[in-house]
Coordinates of C-alpha atoms and ligand atoms in Angstrom, one line a residue:
X1 CA -22.2 26.7 -14.3
X2 CA -20.7 26.3 -10.9
X3 CA -19.2 29.3 -9.1
X4 CA -16.4 28.8 -6.5
X5 CA -15.1 31.6 -4.4
X6 CA -11.9 31.0 -2.5
X7 CA -10.9 33.2 0.4
X8 CA -7.2 33.1 1.1
X9 CA -4.4 35.0 2.9
X10 CA -1.9 33.6 0.3
X11 CA -3.8 33.8 -3.0
X12 CA -0.6 33.3 -5.0
X13 CA -0.5 29.7 -3.8
X14 CA -3.8 29.0 -5.8
X15 CA -2.6 30.6 -9.0
X16 CA -1.1 27.8 -11.1
X17 CA -3.1 24.8 -9.8
X18 CA -6.3 26.5 -10.9
X19 CA -5.1 28.3 -14.1
X20 CA -3.6 25.4 -16.0
X21 CA -4.7 22.4 -18.0
X22 CA -8.2 21.0 -17.4
X23 CA -9.0 23.7 -14.7
X24 CA -8.2 26.4 -17.2
X25 CA -10.2 24.7 -20.0
X26 CA -13.2 24.3 -17.7
X27 CA -13.2 28.0 -17.0
X28 CA -12.7 28.9 -20.6
X29 CA -15.7 26.7 -21.6
X30 CA -17.8 28.5 -19.0
X31 CA -18.4 25.3 -16.9
X32 CA -17.0 26.8 -13.7
X33 CA -16.0 30.3 -12.5
X34 CA -13.3 30.3 -9.9
X35 CA -12.7 33.6 -8.1
X36 CA -9.8 33.9 -5.5
X37 CA -10.2 36.7 -2.9
X38 CA -7.2 38.1 -1.1
X39 CA -8.0 38.3 2.7
X40 CA -5.5 41.2 3.0
X41 CA -7.8 43.4 1.0
X42 CA -10.2 43.1 3.9
X43 CA -7.7 44.2 6.6
X44 CA -8.0 47.7 7.9
X45 CA -4.6 48.7 9.1
X46 CA -1.7 49.9 6.9
X47 CA 0.2 46.6 7.5
X48 CA -2.9 44.7 6.3
X49 CA -2.9 42.4 9.3
X50 CA -4.9 39.2 9.0
X51 CA -3.7 37.2 12.0
X52 CA -2.8 37.7 15.6
X53 CA -1.5 35.8 18.7
X54 CA -3.9 33.4 20.5
X55 CA -5.8 34.4 23.6
X56 CA -4.5 32.3 26.5
X57 CA -1.1 32.1 25.0
X58 CA 0.5 29.4 22.9
X59 CA 2.5 29.2 19.7
X60 CA 1.4 30.2 16.2
X61 CA -0.8 32.9 14.7
X62 CA -4.6 32.8 14.5
X63 CA -6.6 34.2 11.5
X64 CA -8.5 37.3 12.8
X65 CA -12.3 37.2 12.5
X66 CA -12.9 40.7 11.1
X67 CA -11.3 40.3 7.6
X68 CA -12.9 36.9 7.1
X69 CA -16.4 38.1 8.2
X70 CA -16.2 41.2 5.9
X71 CA -15.0 39.2 2.9
X72 CA -17.6 36.4 3.4
X73 CA -20.5 38.8 4.1
X74 CA -19.7 41.0 1.0
X75 CA -19.8 37.8 -1.1
X76 CA -23.0 36.7 0.5
X77 CA -24.7 40.0 -0.4
X78 CA -24.1 39.2 -4.1
X79 CA -25.4 35.6 -4.1
X80 CA -26.6 32.8 -1.8
X81 CA -24.0 30.1 -1.2
X82 CA -25.0 26.4 -1.0
X83 CA -22.0 25.8 1.3
X84 CA -19.4 27.9 3.0
X85 CA -16.5 25.4 3.6
X86 CA -13.5 25.9 5.9
X87 CA -10.4 23.9 4.9
X88 CA -8.9 22.6 8.1
X89 CA -7.0 19.5 9.3
X90 CA -9.7 18.8 11.9
X91 CA -12.6 18.8 9.3
X92 CA -14.5 15.9 7.8
X93 CA -12.3 13.8 5.6
X94 CA -12.6 14.6 1.9
X95 CA -13.5 11.7 -0.5
X96 CA -15.0 11.0 -3.9
X97 CA -18.6 10.9 -2.5
X98 CA -18.2 14.4 -1.1
X99 CA -16.7 15.6 -4.4
X100 CA -19.7 14.2 -6.2
X101 CA -22.1 15.9 -3.8
X102 CA -20.3 19.3 -4.1
X103 CA -20.1 19.1 -7.9
X104 CA -23.9 19.3 -8.0
X105 CA -24.0 22.7 -6.1
X106 CA -24.2 26.1 -7.7
X107 CA -22.3 28.4 -5.4
X108 CA -19.5 27.2 -3.2
X109 CA -17.3 29.3 -0.9
X110 CA -14.0 27.9 0.4
X111 CA -12.1 29.5 3.2
X112 CA -8.5 28.6 3.6
X113 CA -7.4 28.2 7.2
X114 CA -3.8 29.3 7.7
X115 CA -1.1 29.4 10.2
X116 CA -2.1 27.8 13.5
X117 CA -5.8 28.2 13.1
X118 CA -8.8 30.4 12.6
X119 CA -10.8 32.3 15.2
X120 CA -13.5 30.0 16.4
X121 CA -16.3 32.5 15.7
X122 CA -15.7 32.1 12.0
X123 CA -16.6 28.4 12.4
X124 CA -19.6 29.2 14.6
X125 CA -21.2 31.9 12.5
X126 CA -20.0 31.6 8.9
X127 CA -19.1 28.0 8.1
X128 CA -21.6 25.3 7.0
X129 CA -19.0 22.5 6.8
X130 CA -15.3 21.8 7.5
X131 CA -13.2 19.6 5.2
X132 CA -9.7 18.0 5.6
X133 CA -8.0 16.3 2.7
X134 CA -6.2 13.7 4.9
X135 CA -4.5 12.9 8.2
X136 CA -1.4 15.1 7.8
X137 CA -0.8 18.7 8.4
X138 CA -0.2 21.3 5.7
X139 CA 1.0 24.9 6.4
X140 CA -2.3 26.2 5.2
X141 CA -5.6 25.3 3.5
X142 CA -4.7 26.7 0.1
X143 CA -3.2 23.4 -1.4
X144 CA -6.2 21.5 0.2
X145 CA -8.6 24.0 -1.5
X146 CA -6.9 23.4 -4.8
X147 CA -7.3 19.6 -4.3
X148 CA -11.0 19.9 -3.5
X149 CA -11.7 22.3 -6.4
X150 CA -9.8 20.0 -8.9
X151 CA -11.8 17.0 -7.7
X152 CA -15.1 18.8 -8.0
X153 CA -14.5 20.6 -11.3
X154 CA -13.5 17.4 -13.3
X155 CA -16.9 16.0 -12.3
X156 CA -18.9 18.9 -13.8
X157 CA -20.7 17.7 -17.0
X158 CA -18.8 18.8 -20.1
X159 CA -15.5 19.4 -18.4
X160 CA -13.9 16.1 -19.3
X161 CA -14.3 14.7 -22.8
X162 CA -15.5 11.2 -23.4
X163 CA -12.0 9.7 -23.4
X164 CA -11.3 11.3 -20.0
X165 CA -14.7 10.5 -18.6
X166 CA -15.0 10.5 -14.8
X167 CA -17.5 7.6 -14.9
X168 CA -14.6 5.1 -15.2
X169 CA -12.5 6.5 -12.3
X170 CA -11.0 4.6 -9.5
X171 CA -13.2 5.1 -6.5
X172 CA -16.3 6.0 -8.5
X173 CA -17.5 2.5 -7.6
X174 CA -15.2 1.8 -4.6
X175 CA -12.8 -0.1 -6.8
X176 CA -9.2 0.9 -7.8
X177 CA -8.3 1.1 -11.5
X178 CA -7.0 -1.7 -13.7
X179 CA -3.5 -1.8 -15.2
X180 CA -3.1 0.3 -18.4
X181 CA -0.7 -0.2 -21.3
X182 CA 0.1 1.7 -24.5
X183 CA 2.4 0.9 -27.4
X184 CA 4.8 -0.9 -27.8
X185 CA 3.3 -4.4 -27.2
X186 CA 6.7 -5.5 -25.9
X187 CA 9.1 -3.2 -24.0
X188 CA 12.5 -4.4 -22.6
X189 CA 11.1 -7.9 -22.5
X190 CA 7.9 -6.9 -20.7
X191 CA 4.8 -7.9 -22.6
X192 CA 1.4 -6.3 -22.6
X193 CA -1.1 -9.0 -21.3
X194 CA -2.4 -11.1 -24.1
X195 CA -6.1 -10.4 -23.1
X196 CA -5.7 -6.8 -24.2
X197 CA -4.5 -7.7 -27.6
X198 CA -7.4 -10.0 -28.5
X199 CA -9.7 -7.3 -29.7
X200 CA -12.4 -9.2 -27.9
X201 CA -14.2 -6.5 -25.9
X202 CA -16.1 -8.9 -23.6
X203 CA -12.8 -10.6 -22.7
X204 CA -11.0 -7.3 -22.1
X205 CA -13.9 -6.1 -19.9
X206 CA -13.7 -9.4 -17.9
X207 CA -9.9 -9.1 -17.5
X208 CA -10.1 -5.5 -16.4
X209 CA -12.8 -6.2 -13.8
X210 CA -10.8 -9.1 -12.4
X211 CA -7.7 -6.9 -12.2
X212 CA -9.6 -4.1 -10.4
X213 CA -11.0 -6.6 -7.9
X214 CA -7.5 -8.1 -7.3
X215 CA -5.8 -4.8 -7.0
X216 CA -8.4 -3.5 -4.6
X217 CA -8.2 -6.6 -2.4
X218 CA -4.4 -6.4 -2.3
X219 CA -4.1 -2.7 -1.5
X220 CA -7.3 -1.5 0.1
X221 CA -9.0 -3.9 2.4
X222 CA -11.0 -0.9 3.8
X223 CA -12.7 -0.4 0.4
X224 CA -13.4 -4.1 0.0
X225 CA -15.2 -4.3 3.4
X226 CA -17.2 -1.1 2.6
X227 CA -18.5 -2.8 -0.7
X228 CA -20.2 -5.5 1.3
X229 CA -22.4 -3.0 3.0
Ligands
6GU301 CL1 -7.7 21.3 4.8 N1 -5.6 22.2 6.0 C1 -4.3 22.0 6.5 N2 -3.7 23.1 7.0 N3 -3.8 20.8 6.6 C2 -4.4 19.8 6.1 C3 -5.7 19.9 5.5 C4 -6.2 21.2 5.5 N4 -6.1 18.7 5.2 C5 -5.1 17.9 5.5 N5 -4.1 18.5 6.1

């Protein structure tokens, strides 16, 4: 059982990505517990303020330290966390290797950065690592947190069934996937490759590996060069 706590100023954004389909099933099966915490509940004033203007001037609002510290510290009183992760566009780039590593942990905390940024003292004192999901800017860390949690949860043993198995994923071995087909064998003049219709498992395996290699070379020279390491 993995427990993931997500600290967010906009918890509604996390609702449907984590409560449907495989994420819902994983929680129902007791493989993961995902708890979303509303930062505003840790604000003190009647307007439930969680952000403020930056010292030194400039545009955008910065998440205040006090609500985040109080929320994180109250969670840390209940259990020890393996990682306290800030989702931020200037973090380490998320990838399958990092998803694999995080899926082996027991207790994860994700803090969603929002607006223009987060008070630096949060990074200094509370955060063990910072993650970005790619080189583009989102309005906040919530969608990035949903991506990270989805990628982790599907790797937890027992979450996927055999037919969905994560072992055959693209990226699991730095190769993209092979083409897939389902019935009918011919559709609008387009035929399923003959190799897949032979019933010869060794031949099918050979064809798929060849296709994966070709597709990776054509689309992702960066992955091909990292294989040679
Ligand atoms: Cl983690 N947060 C935001 N705001 N933008 C992002 C991101 C995270 N990762 C990529 N872009």
